[in-house]
Amino acid sequence: MRSHYCGLLNAQHTGQQVSLCGWVNRRRDLGGVIFIDLRDREGMVQVICDPDLTELFELAYTLRNEFCIQVTGQVRARPASQINADMATGEIEIYASGLTILNKAAPLPLDFNHDNSEEQRLKYRYLDLRRPIMSERLKFRARVTSFVRNFMDSNGFLDVETPILTKATPEGARDYLVPSRTHKGQFFALPQSPQLFKQLLMMSGLDRYYQIVKCFRDEDLRADRQPEFTQIDIETSFMTAEQVMAITEQMVQQLFLQQLNVELGPFPQMTFHEAMRLYGSDKPDLRNPMQLVDIADLVKEVEFKVFSGPANDKKGRVVALKVPAAADRVSRKDIDNYTSFVGIYGAKGLAWMKVNDISAGIDGVQSPVAKFLTADIISTIIERTGAADGDMIFFGADSYKVVCEAMGALRLKLGEDLAITVPGWKPLWVVDFPMFEENDDGSHTAVHHPFTSPLDTAAFLAAPVAQLDHANLLSNAYDMVLNGTELGGGSVRIHTAEVQAKVFKLLGISDDEATEKFGFLLEALKFGAPPHAGLAFGLDRLVMLMTGATSIRDVMAFPKTATAACPLTDAPGEANPAQLAELSIQVVSKVSN
């Protein structure tokens, strides 16, 4: 039916007869001549319908947007005065000799010339995906996955599929459960990641594995989360953390160069603790030069309990954030808005100081908290933050967690609002993560997962469990970060039963529980398991960043809403009673209190 794609025609095709198929993007009737902008996945071309061809012209007059049509005709060069430099096909046009309506379109539920609600876009996703911007994003995604496969294949990695119906693995979110018909009352879990299987593949001697794989997590959603998402999953044997980081860094560097013509350069490394200290985040956006400065030692003795309380609490933190040239740009209303903003992260308030004239000492600053601080303290804060006349300083004082989250988020917002964050690309590796984090009840969970190796395995094995301090144990883990987004995370894995058993003890996992949940893995560790390490990239996030989209939903063909629903198919839906009976499942109505 088609000889060429619309968007791939150019002046070299002048004089050729072509057959095109696509959708009417627009129909214009100008001075008795009908112009059709015909669109397919590769772009758009202008078609001319001459009134001298009476039957064709009358048919063209009935066309409306999104009619699916076939056009035959000759490629002609446009007159110089009519060349459209904004179109890839702007030098030519098609003089139609044949027109067939393949399918008419009903009145459209989406307006392609205006913004539509996300609910509408997802309900009529097949129409939304016809928009050139959406089509381009999916084509770009396809090029990314093609590049990844070629890169991994050329570096000796094997593409191996792992099961979708499996057993629950501890990845930090709720599992999606699948009932078994043949094993009444028992359930499979959809994988949150192929973590255990890729480790088993290393124990099987496959050496280098990769997979572009679907993962499933039943968790609260946001712009960069979906209940089902795609990972570029990588695992290696006999490679150190540095070697894994080197080859995956090379992959991302080459990807950006090939697809965006962007030279990322070498990725700097930063420890987790340094990232939290300077930026309040384990995925810092280095395009924003502002940094947090600790000042707890300066305010321990002040009467202002908002500062001195956290300053004297071993779990507290007090920081200052200098915002350059902001004294005249941030109004009182802005300060109130920023105070509300940090409140989202648990902060009880937001202290501030405008530096108007350093030479005037305490009289040269404007701040509601200045009366609680001595001239020496104010002078030292200004010196430590590097503040100059016209700058502004915001303060965070609370628990370590609240200060990091609130001030880290404020840093990003100020960077955006005041145009302090510069355009471009700033990658880095964040390394040496803590092994554990403390829960509210005093128990501990693994920061990455419980199969992550300690940074110093020998020292870890040598020390009795009772002498190991959860807070001071570091893991051999690493995250690749780009512009404040975690592209991927990985670690060296535990490959001996002794280390794995010790980690389970520190997590409060009993021998019986470990055997029940991970018995197959523990058994495999006994049979010559090799040292192994890996990393998993979030493909959706990667494509989102590279295309400039603001949500991973805009780089997925058929995503879910923020409530994990599909307006297109009305999923999830109720199950057939006969199916439920066959599975020995009964739906119990929720009883309201």
Coordinates of C-alpha atoms in Angstrom, one line a residue:
M1 CA 0.0 0.0 0.0
R2 CA 2.9 2.4 0.8
S3 CA 6.0 3.1 -1.2
H4 CA 7.6 5.7 1.2
Y5 CA 7.1 7.2 4.6
C6 CA 5.7 10.7 4.5
G7 CA 8.4 12.2 6.7
L8 CA 11.3 10.6 4.8
L9 CA 10.6 12.3 1.4
N10 CA 12.9 15.0 0.2
A11 CA 14.1 16.9 -2.9
Q12 CA 15.9 13.8 -4.1
H13 CA 12.5 12.1 -4.7
T14 CA 11.4 14.9 -7.1
G15 CA 9.6 13.5 -10.1
Q16 CA 8.9 10.1 -8.5
Q17 CA 5.5 8.5 -8.2
V18 CA 4.8 7.6 -4.6
S19 CA 2.1 5.9 -2.6
L20 CA 1.6 7.2 1.0
C21 CA -0.5 6.1 3.9
G22 CA -1.3 7.9 7.1
W23 CA -3.6 10.3 8.9
V24 CA -4.9 13.7 8.0
N25 CA -3.2 16.1 10.3
R26 CA -4.9 19.1 8.8
R27 CA -7.0 20.0 5.7
R28 CA -7.0 23.5 4.3
D29 CA -9.1 24.8 1.4
L30 CA -7.3 27.8 0.0
G31 CA -8.4 29.5 -3.2
G32 CA -10.0 26.5 -4.6
V33 CA -7.0 24.2 -4.0
I34 CA -7.2 21.7 -1.1
F35 CA -4.0 21.2 0.9
I36 CA -3.7 18.1 3.1
D37 CA -1.0 17.7 5.7
L38 CA -0.5 13.9 5.7
R39 CA 1.2 12.4 8.8
D40 CA 2.7 9.0 9.6
R41 CA 5.2 7.9 12.2
E42 CA 8.1 9.5 10.4
G43 CA 6.7 12.9 9.9
M44 CA 4.5 15.0 7.7
V45 CA 4.2 16.0 4.0
Q46 CA 2.0 18.4 2.2
V47 CA -0.4 17.0 -0.4
I48 CA -2.1 19.2 -3.1
C49 CA -5.5 18.2 -4.4
D50 CA -6.3 20.0 -7.7
P51 CA -9.9 21.0 -8.5
D52 CA -9.3 19.8 -12.1
L53 CA -9.4 16.3 -10.8
T54 CA -13.1 16.6 -9.9
E55 CA -13.7 13.3 -8.2
L56 CA -10.5 13.4 -6.2
F57 CA -11.2 17.0 -5.2
E58 CA -14.7 16.3 -4.0
L59 CA -13.4 13.4 -1.9
A60 CA -10.7 15.5 -0.5
Y61 CA -13.3 18.1 0.6
T62 CA -14.9 15.5 2.9
L63 CA -11.7 14.8 4.8
R64 CA -11.4 15.7 8.5
N65 CA -8.6 15.4 11.0
E66 CA -7.4 11.9 11.7
F67 CA -9.1 10.3 8.7
C68 CA -6.9 7.4 7.7
I69 CA -6.1 7.7 4.0
Q70 CA -4.0 6.5 1.1
V71 CA -2.6 9.0 -1.4
T72 CA -0.8 8.4 -4.7
G73 CA 0.9 11.1 -6.6
Q74 CA 4.0 12.8 -7.9
V75 CA 6.7 14.4 -5.8
R76 CA 7.1 18.0 -6.9
A77 CA 9.6 20.7 -5.8
R78 CA 7.9 23.6 -4.1
P79 CA 8.4 27.2 -5.5
A80 CA 11.2 28.9 -3.7
S81 CA 8.7 31.3 -2.1
Q82 CA 6.7 28.4 -0.6
I83 CA 9.6 26.4 0.9
N84 CA 8.8 25.6 4.6
A85 CA 12.2 25.5 6.4
D86 CA 10.4 24.2 9.6
M87 CA 9.4 21.0 7.9
A88 CA 11.8 18.2 7.1
T89 CA 9.8 17.7 3.8
G90 CA 9.4 21.5 3.3
E91 CA 11.1 21.6 0.0
I92 CA 8.6 19.3 -1.7
E93 CA 5.0 18.5 -2.0
I94 CA 2.8 15.7 -3.4
Y95 CA 0.6 16.4 -6.4
A96 CA -2.2 13.9 -5.7
S97 CA -3.5 11.7 -8.6
G98 CA -5.3 9.2 -6.3
L99 CA -7.0 9.3 -3.0
T100 CA -8.6 6.6 -0.9
I101 CA -10.3 6.9 2.5
L102 CA -9.2 3.8 4.4
N103 CA -11.2 4.7 7.5
K104 CA -13.1 7.7 8.7
A105 CA -12.6 9.3 12.2
A106 CA -15.4 10.1 14.5
P107 CA -15.3 13.5 16.3
L108 CA -12.1 13.4 18.4
P109 CA -12.2 13.2 22.2
L110 CA -8.8 14.8 22.3
D111 CA -7.9 18.3 21.1
F112 CA -4.4 18.0 19.5
N113 CA -4.0 21.8 19.5
H114 CA -4.5 22.2 23.3
D115 CA -3.5 20.4 26.5
N116 CA -5.6 17.5 27.4
S117 CA -6.0 16.0 30.9
E118 CA -3.8 13.0 31.6
E119 CA -6.9 11.0 32.3
Q120 CA -8.2 11.7 28.8
R121 CA -4.8 11.1 27.2
L122 CA -4.5 7.7 28.9
K123 CA -8.1 6.7 28.1
Y124 CA -7.6 7.4 24.4
R125 CA -3.9 6.5 24.4
Y126 CA -4.0 5.2 20.8
L127 CA -4.9 8.8 19.8
D128 CA -2.4 10.4 22.1
L129 CA 0.4 8.3 20.7
R130 CA -0.3 9.7 17.2
R131 CA 1.0 13.0 18.4
P132 CA 4.5 13.6 16.9
I133 CA 6.0 14.3 20.3
M134 CA 4.8 11.0 21.7
S135 CA 5.7 9.0 18.6
E136 CA 9.2 10.5 18.7
R137 CA 9.6 9.5 22.3
L138 CA 8.7 5.9 21.7
K139 CA 11.0 5.8 18.6
F140 CA 13.8 7.2 20.8
R141 CA 13.1 4.6 23.4
A142 CA 13.4 1.9 20.8
R143 CA 16.8 3.3 19.7
V144 CA 18.0 3.3 23.3
T145 CA 17.1 -0.3 23.8
S146 CA 18.6 -1.3 20.5
F147 CA 21.8 0.5 21.5
V148 CA 21.9 -1.2 24.9
R149 CA 21.5 -4.7 23.3
N150 CA 24.2 -4.0 20.8
F151 CA 26.6 -2.7 23.5
M152 CA 26.0 -5.5 25.9
D153 CA 26.2 -8.2 23.1
S154 CA 29.5 -6.7 21.9
N155 CA 30.9 -6.8 25.4
G156 CA 30.2 -10.5 26.0
F157 CA 27.0 -10.2 27.9
L158 CA 24.3 -12.9 27.4
D159 CA 20.6 -11.9 27.2
V160 CA 18.8 -14.4 29.5
E161 CA 15.2 -14.3 30.5
T162 CA 14.2 -14.9 34.1
P163 CA 10.8 -16.0 35.5
I164 CA 7.8 -13.6 35.9
L165 CA 5.9 -16.0 38.2
T166 CA 8.2 -16.4 41.1
K167 CA 8.6 -16.1 44.9
A168 CA 8.5 -12.8 46.8
T169 CA 11.9 -11.1 47.1
P170 CA 12.7 -8.3 49.6
E171 CA 12.9 -5.1 47.5
G172 CA 11.3 -2.7 49.8
A173 CA 7.8 -2.6 48.3
R174 CA 4.6 -4.7 48.4
D175 CA 4.5 -7.6 45.9
Y176 CA 1.8 -8.2 43.3
L177 CA 0.5 -11.6 44.1
V178 CA -0.8 -14.2 41.6
P179 CA -2.9 -17.0 42.9
S180 CA -2.1 -20.6 41.9
R181 CA -5.0 -22.7 40.6
T182 CA -3.0 -26.0 40.9
H183 CA -1.7 -25.2 44.4
K184 CA -4.8 -24.1 46.3
G185 CA -4.2 -21.2 48.7
Q186 CA -0.7 -20.5 47.5
F187 CA 0.6 -17.6 45.5
F188 CA 3.3 -16.5 43.1
A189 CA 4.7 -13.0 43.2
L190 CA 5.5 -10.9 40.3
P191 CA 9.2 -9.9 40.5
Q192 CA 10.2 -6.6 41.9
S193 CA 13.5 -7.3 40.2
P194 CA 15.3 -10.4 38.9
Q195 CA 17.8 -10.0 41.8
L196 CA 18.0 -13.6 43.0
F197 CA 17.8 -15.2 39.6
K198 CA 20.6 -13.1 38.2
Q199 CA 22.8 -14.1 41.1
L200 CA 21.9 -17.7 40.5
L201 CA 22.9 -17.2 36.8
M202 CA 26.3 -16.1 38.0
M203 CA 26.5 -19.2 40.2
S204 CA 25.6 -21.2 37.1
G205 CA 28.7 -20.0 35.3
L206 CA 27.1 -17.7 32.7
D207 CA 29.6 -14.9 33.7
R208 CA 28.0 -11.9 32.1
Y209 CA 24.2 -11.5 32.0
Y210 CA 21.8 -8.7 30.9
Q211 CA 18.1 -8.4 30.4
I212 CA 15.7 -5.6 29.5
V213 CA 13.1 -6.8 31.9
K214 CA 9.7 -5.9 33.3
C215 CA 9.5 -5.4 37.1
F216 CA 6.5 -4.9 39.3
R217 CA 6.1 -3.0 42.6
D218 CA 2.9 -2.3 44.5
E219 CA 3.9 1.1 45.9
D220 CA 2.7 4.7 46.1
L221 CA 3.3 6.3 42.8
R222 CA 4.7 9.6 41.6
A223 CA 6.1 11.0 38.3
D224 CA 9.0 8.6 38.1
R225 CA 7.3 5.5 39.5
Q226 CA 4.9 3.0 37.9
P227 CA 3.5 -0.3 39.1
E228 CA 5.2 -2.0 36.2
F229 CA 8.4 -0.6 34.9
T230 CA 11.5 -1.6 32.8
Q231 CA 15.0 -2.3 34.0
I232 CA 18.2 -2.7 32.1
D233 CA 19.4 -5.5 34.4
I234 CA 23.2 -6.4 34.4
E235 CA 25.2 -8.9 36.4
T236 CA 28.8 -10.0 36.2
S237 CA 31.1 -12.6 37.7
F238 CA 34.8 -12.0 38.6
M239 CA 34.5 -8.2 38.2
T240 CA 35.1 -5.6 40.9
A241 CA 32.8 -2.7 41.7
E242 CA 35.2 -0.4 39.8
Q243 CA 35.1 -2.6 36.7
V244 CA 31.3 -2.8 36.7
M245 CA 31.1 1.0 37.1
A246 CA 33.6 1.5 34.3
I247 CA 31.8 -0.6 31.7
T248 CA 28.3 0.8 32.5
E249 CA 29.7 4.3 32.5
Q250 CA 31.1 3.6 29.1
M251 CA 27.7 2.4 27.9
V252 CA 25.9 5.6 29.1
Q253 CA 28.7 7.8 27.7
Q254 CA 28.4 6.2 24.3
L255 CA 24.6 6.2 24.4
F256 CA 24.5 10.0 25.0
L257 CA 27.1 10.6 22.3
Q258 CA 25.3 8.5 19.7
Q259 CA 21.7 9.6 20.4
L260 CA 22.2 13.2 21.7
N261 CA 25.7 14.2 20.5
V262 CA 26.5 14.9 24.1
E263 CA 29.9 14.3 25.6
L264 CA 29.4 13.5 29.3
G265 CA 33.1 13.0 30.1
P266 CA 34.4 11.0 33.1
F267 CA 31.9 10.6 36.0
P268 CA 33.2 11.9 39.3
Q269 CA 32.7 9.9 42.5
M270 CA 31.2 11.0 45.8
T271 CA 30.6 9.0 48.9
F272 CA 27.1 8.8 50.3
H273 CA 28.0 10.7 53.4
E274 CA 29.6 13.5 51.4
A275 CA 26.5 13.7 49.2
M276 CA 24.2 14.0 52.3
R277 CA 26.5 16.5 54.0
L278 CA 26.7 18.8 51.0
Y279 CA 23.4 18.3 49.3
G280 CA 21.0 16.6 51.7
S281 CA 20.4 13.9 49.0
D282 CA 22.0 10.7 47.8
K283 CA 21.3 11.7 44.2
P284 CA 22.5 15.3 44.1
D285 CA 21.9 17.6 41.1
L286 CA 25.4 19.0 40.5
R287 CA 24.1 21.5 38.0
N288 CA 23.0 23.5 41.1
P289 CA 26.2 24.9 42.8
M290 CA 24.6 25.6 46.2
Q291 CA 25.7 23.5 49.2
L292 CA 24.6 22.9 52.7
V293 CA 27.0 24.0 55.5
D294 CA 26.9 22.5 59.0
I295 CA 26.7 25.0 61.8
A296 CA 25.6 22.9 64.8
D297 CA 28.9 23.6 66.6
L298 CA 28.2 27.4 66.4
V299 CA 24.7 27.3 67.9
K300 CA 24.9 24.7 70.7
E301 CA 24.9 27.4 73.4
V302 CA 22.4 29.9 72.0
E303 CA 19.1 30.5 73.8
F304 CA 17.2 29.8 70.6
K305 CA 16.0 26.2 71.2
V306 CA 15.0 25.8 67.6
F307 CA 18.8 25.8 66.9
S308 CA 20.4 24.6 70.1
G309 CA 18.0 21.6 70.6
P310 CA 19.0 19.8 67.3
A311 CA 22.6 21.1 67.7
N312 CA 22.9 19.1 71.0
D313 CA 21.1 16.0 69.8
K314 CA 23.3 13.3 68.2
K315 CA 20.4 12.6 65.8
G316 CA 19.9 16.3 65.0
R317 CA 21.4 18.6 62.4
V318 CA 21.7 22.3 61.9
V319 CA 22.7 23.7 58.5
A320 CA 22.9 26.9 56.5
L321 CA 22.2 27.3 52.8
K322 CA 23.6 30.4 51.1
V323 CA 21.6 31.6 48.1
P324 CA 23.6 34.0 46.0
A325 CA 22.2 37.4 45.1
A326 CA 18.8 36.5 46.6
A327 CA 18.4 39.2 49.2
D328 CA 16.6 41.5 46.8
R329 CA 14.9 38.7 44.8
V330 CA 13.1 36.8 47.6
S331 CA 10.2 38.6 49.1
R332 CA 8.4 38.0 52.4
K333 CA 5.6 36.2 50.5
D334 CA 8.3 34.0 48.9
I335 CA 9.7 33.2 52.3
D336 CA 6.2 32.2 53.5
N337 CA 5.8 30.0 50.4
Y338 CA 9.2 28.3 51.0
T339 CA 8.3 27.8 54.7
S340 CA 5.2 25.9 53.5
F341 CA 7.3 24.0 51.0
V342 CA 9.7 22.6 53.6
G343 CA 6.8 21.8 55.8
I344 CA 5.9 19.0 53.3
Y345 CA 9.1 17.3 54.4
G346 CA 8.4 17.6 58.1
A347 CA 10.2 20.9 58.8
K348 CA 8.5 23.0 61.5
G349 CA 9.7 26.3 60.1
L350 CA 12.3 28.1 58.0
A351 CA 14.7 30.6 59.5
W352 CA 16.4 33.0 57.2
M353 CA 18.9 35.9 57.0
K354 CA 19.5 38.6 54.4
V355 CA 23.1 39.8 54.2
N356 CA 22.9 43.4 53.3
D357 CA 26.2 44.9 54.4
I358 CA 28.9 42.6 55.9
S359 CA 31.0 45.6 57.0
A360 CA 28.2 46.7 59.3
G361 CA 28.4 43.5 61.4
I362 CA 25.2 42.4 63.1
D363 CA 23.5 45.6 61.9
G364 CA 24.2 44.7 58.4
V365 CA 22.0 41.6 58.4
Q366 CA 18.2 41.3 58.4
S367 CA 16.8 38.3 60.1
P368 CA 14.1 37.4 62.7
V369 CA 16.7 35.1 64.4
A370 CA 19.6 37.6 64.5
K371 CA 18.6 38.7 68.0
F372 CA 19.3 35.2 69.3
L373 CA 22.8 35.1 67.8
T374 CA 26.0 37.0 68.7
A375 CA 27.9 39.1 66.3
D376 CA 30.7 36.6 66.4
I377 CA 28.3 33.7 65.5
I378 CA 26.8 35.7 62.6
S379 CA 30.2 36.6 61.4
T380 CA 31.4 33.0 61.5
I381 CA 28.2 31.8 59.7
I382 CA 28.8 34.4 56.9
E383 CA 32.4 33.4 56.7
R384 CA 31.7 29.6 56.7
T385 CA 29.0 29.9 54.0
G386 CA 31.1 32.3 51.9
A387 CA 28.2 34.8 51.8
A388 CA 28.6 38.2 50.3
D389 CA 26.6 41.4 50.3
G390 CA 23.2 40.7 48.6
D391 CA 23.2 37.0 49.5
M392 CA 20.6 35.3 51.6
I393 CA 21.0 32.4 54.0
F394 CA 18.3 29.8 54.9
F395 CA 18.6 27.6 58.0
G396 CA 17.5 24.1 58.7
A397 CA 17.4 22.7 62.2
D398 CA 15.7 19.4 63.1
S399 CA 16.4 15.7 63.0
Y400 CA 19.1 14.7 60.6
K401 CA 16.5 13.1 58.3
V402 CA 14.1 16.0 58.2
V403 CA 16.9 18.6 57.6
C404 CA 18.4 16.6 54.8
E405 CA 15.1 16.0 53.0
A406 CA 13.7 19.6 53.6
M407 CA 16.8 21.6 52.9
G408 CA 17.8 19.3 50.0
A409 CA 14.4 19.9 48.4
L410 CA 14.6 23.6 49.2
R411 CA 18.0 23.8 47.5
L412 CA 16.6 22.3 44.3
K413 CA 13.5 24.5 44.3
L414 CA 15.5 27.7 44.9
G415 CA 17.9 26.6 42.1
E416 CA 15.0 26.3 39.7
D417 CA 13.0 29.4 40.9
L418 CA 16.0 31.7 40.8
A419 CA 17.7 30.2 37.7
I420 CA 20.7 29.2 39.7
T421 CA 20.7 25.6 38.3
V422 CA 22.5 25.7 35.0
P423 CA 21.5 23.8 31.8
G424 CA 23.4 20.7 30.8
W425 CA 24.3 17.3 32.1
K426 CA 26.1 16.5 35.3
P427 CA 26.6 12.8 36.0
L428 CA 28.3 11.2 39.0
W429 CA 28.7 8.0 41.0
V430 CA 27.6 7.9 44.6
V431 CA 29.4 5.2 46.4
D432 CA 29.9 3.7 49.9
F433 CA 26.3 3.6 51.0
P434 CA 25.4 2.5 54.5
M435 CA 24.5 -1.1 54.7
F436 CA 21.5 -0.5 57.0
E437 CA 19.0 2.1 57.9
E438 CA 17.1 2.2 61.2
N439 CA 13.3 2.0 61.3
D440 CA 11.1 3.9 63.7
D441 CA 10.8 0.9 65.9
G442 CA 14.6 0.5 66.2
S443 CA 14.8 -2.5 63.8
H444 CA 17.0 -2.3 60.7
T445 CA 16.5 -2.9 57.0
A446 CA 19.0 -3.1 54.2
V447 CA 19.5 0.2 52.3
H448 CA 19.9 -1.6 49.0
H449 CA 19.0 -5.3 49.6
P450 CA 20.2 -7.9 52.0
F451 CA 22.5 -9.5 49.4
T452 CA 24.8 -6.5 49.2
S453 CA 28.3 -7.1 50.3
P454 CA 30.0 -5.1 53.1
L455 CA 32.6 -2.7 51.9
D456 CA 35.3 -4.5 54.1
T457 CA 34.3 -8.1 54.0
A458 CA 37.3 -9.3 56.0
A459 CA 36.7 -6.9 58.9
F460 CA 33.0 -7.7 58.8
L461 CA 33.6 -11.5 59.1
A462 CA 36.2 -11.0 61.8
A463 CA 34.1 -9.0 64.2
P464 CA 31.5 -10.7 66.5
V465 CA 27.9 -9.8 65.6
A466 CA 27.4 -8.1 69.0
Q467 CA 30.3 -5.7 68.2
L468 CA 29.1 -4.6 64.8
D469 CA 27.4 -1.2 64.8
H470 CA 24.7 -1.0 62.2
A471 CA 25.2 2.8 61.8
N472 CA 28.9 2.5 60.9
L473 CA 28.7 -0.4 58.4
L474 CA 29.3 0.6 54.8
S475 CA 28.2 -1.5 51.8
N476 CA 30.0 -2.0 48.5
A477 CA 27.2 -0.3 46.6
Y478 CA 27.1 2.4 44.0
D479 CA 24.5 4.5 42.2
M480 CA 24.8 6.3 38.9
V481 CA 23.2 9.7 39.2
L482 CA 22.4 12.3 36.5
N483 CA 21.0 15.7 37.1
G484 CA 19.5 14.7 40.4
T485 CA 17.9 11.5 39.1
E486 CA 19.1 8.0 40.0
L487 CA 19.7 6.3 36.7
G488 CA 20.7 3.0 38.2
G489 CA 22.0 1.3 41.3
G490 CA 24.1 -1.7 42.0
S491 CA 26.5 -3.4 44.3
V492 CA 28.9 -6.2 44.8
R493 CA 26.9 -9.2 46.0
I494 CA 27.5 -11.5 48.9
H495 CA 28.9 -14.8 47.5
T496 CA 29.7 -16.8 50.7
A497 CA 27.2 -18.4 53.0
E498 CA 29.1 -17.1 56.1
V499 CA 28.7 -13.4 55.2
Q500 CA 25.1 -13.9 54.1
A501 CA 24.2 -15.6 57.4
K502 CA 25.8 -12.7 59.3
V503 CA 23.9 -10.1 57.4
F504 CA 20.6 -11.9 58.0
K505 CA 21.4 -11.9 61.8
L506 CA 22.0 -8.2 61.8
L507 CA 18.6 -7.7 60.0
G508 CA 16.9 -9.8 62.7
I509 CA 16.1 -12.6 60.2
S510 CA 16.1 -16.0 61.9
D511 CA 17.7 -19.1 60.5
D512 CA 14.2 -20.6 59.9
E513 CA 12.9 -17.4 58.2
A514 CA 16.1 -17.2 56.0
T515 CA 15.7 -20.8 55.0
E516 CA 12.0 -20.3 54.2
K517 CA 12.5 -17.2 52.1
F518 CA 16.0 -17.8 50.6
G519 CA 16.8 -21.4 51.1
F520 CA 17.5 -22.0 47.5
L521 CA 20.0 -19.1 47.4
L522 CA 21.7 -20.1 50.6
E523 CA 22.1 -23.6 49.3
A524 CA 23.6 -22.3 46.0
L525 CA 26.2 -20.3 47.9
K526 CA 27.6 -23.6 49.2
F527 CA 28.7 -24.8 45.8
G528 CA 31.5 -22.6 44.6
A529 CA 29.6 -19.4 44.1
P530 CA 31.8 -16.9 42.3
P531 CA 32.4 -13.3 43.4
H532 CA 29.8 -11.3 41.4
A533 CA 28.4 -7.8 41.1
G534 CA 25.8 -6.0 39.1
L535 CA 23.8 -2.9 38.4
A536 CA 20.2 -2.2 37.2
F537 CA 19.2 0.9 35.2
G538 CA 15.7 2.3 35.2
L539 CA 15.1 2.4 31.4
D540 CA 12.0 4.6 31.8
R541 CA 13.9 7.2 33.8
L542 CA 16.8 7.2 31.4
V543 CA 14.6 7.8 28.4
M544 CA 12.6 10.4 30.3
L545 CA 15.7 12.4 31.0
M546 CA 17.1 12.1 27.5
T547 CA 13.9 13.2 25.9
G548 CA 13.2 16.0 28.3
A549 CA 9.9 14.5 29.4
T550 CA 8.7 15.3 32.9
S551 CA 7.1 11.9 33.7
I552 CA 8.0 8.3 32.9
R553 CA 4.4 8.0 31.8
D554 CA 5.3 10.1 28.7
V555 CA 7.9 7.6 27.6
M556 CA 5.8 4.4 28.1
A557 CA 3.3 3.2 25.5
F558 CA 0.5 2.2 27.9
P559 CA 1.2 3.5 31.5
K560 CA -1.0 3.5 34.5
T561 CA -2.4 6.6 36.3
A562 CA -1.1 7.8 39.7
T563 CA -3.6 5.4 41.3
A564 CA -2.3 2.4 39.4
A565 CA -5.3 2.2 37.1
C566 CA -5.6 1.9 33.3
P567 CA -8.4 4.2 31.9
L568 CA -8.0 2.7 28.5
T569 CA -8.9 -0.9 29.5
D570 CA -10.6 -0.1 32.8
A571 CA -8.1 -2.3 34.7
P572 CA -8.1 -3.4 37.4
G573 CA -11.5 -4.9 37.3
E574 CA -13.6 -7.5 39.1
A575 CA -12.9 -11.1 38.5
N576 CA -15.4 -13.6 37.2
P577 CA -17.0 -15.5 40.2
A578 CA -16.3 -18.8 38.5
Q579 CA -12.6 -17.9 38.2
L580 CA -12.4 -16.9 41.9
A581 CA -14.1 -20.2 42.9
E582 CA -11.6 -22.2 40.8
L583 CA -8.8 -20.4 42.7
S584 CA -10.4 -20.9 46.1
I585 CA -10.6 -17.1 46.6
Q586 CA -13.4 -15.1 48.1
V587 CA -13.7 -11.3 47.9
V588 CA -14.5 -9.9 51.3
S589 CA -16.2 -6.5 51.3
K590 CA -14.4 -3.8 53.3
V591 CA -16.3 -3.1 56.5
S592 CA -16.4 0.6 57.4
N593 CA -15.9 1.7 61.0

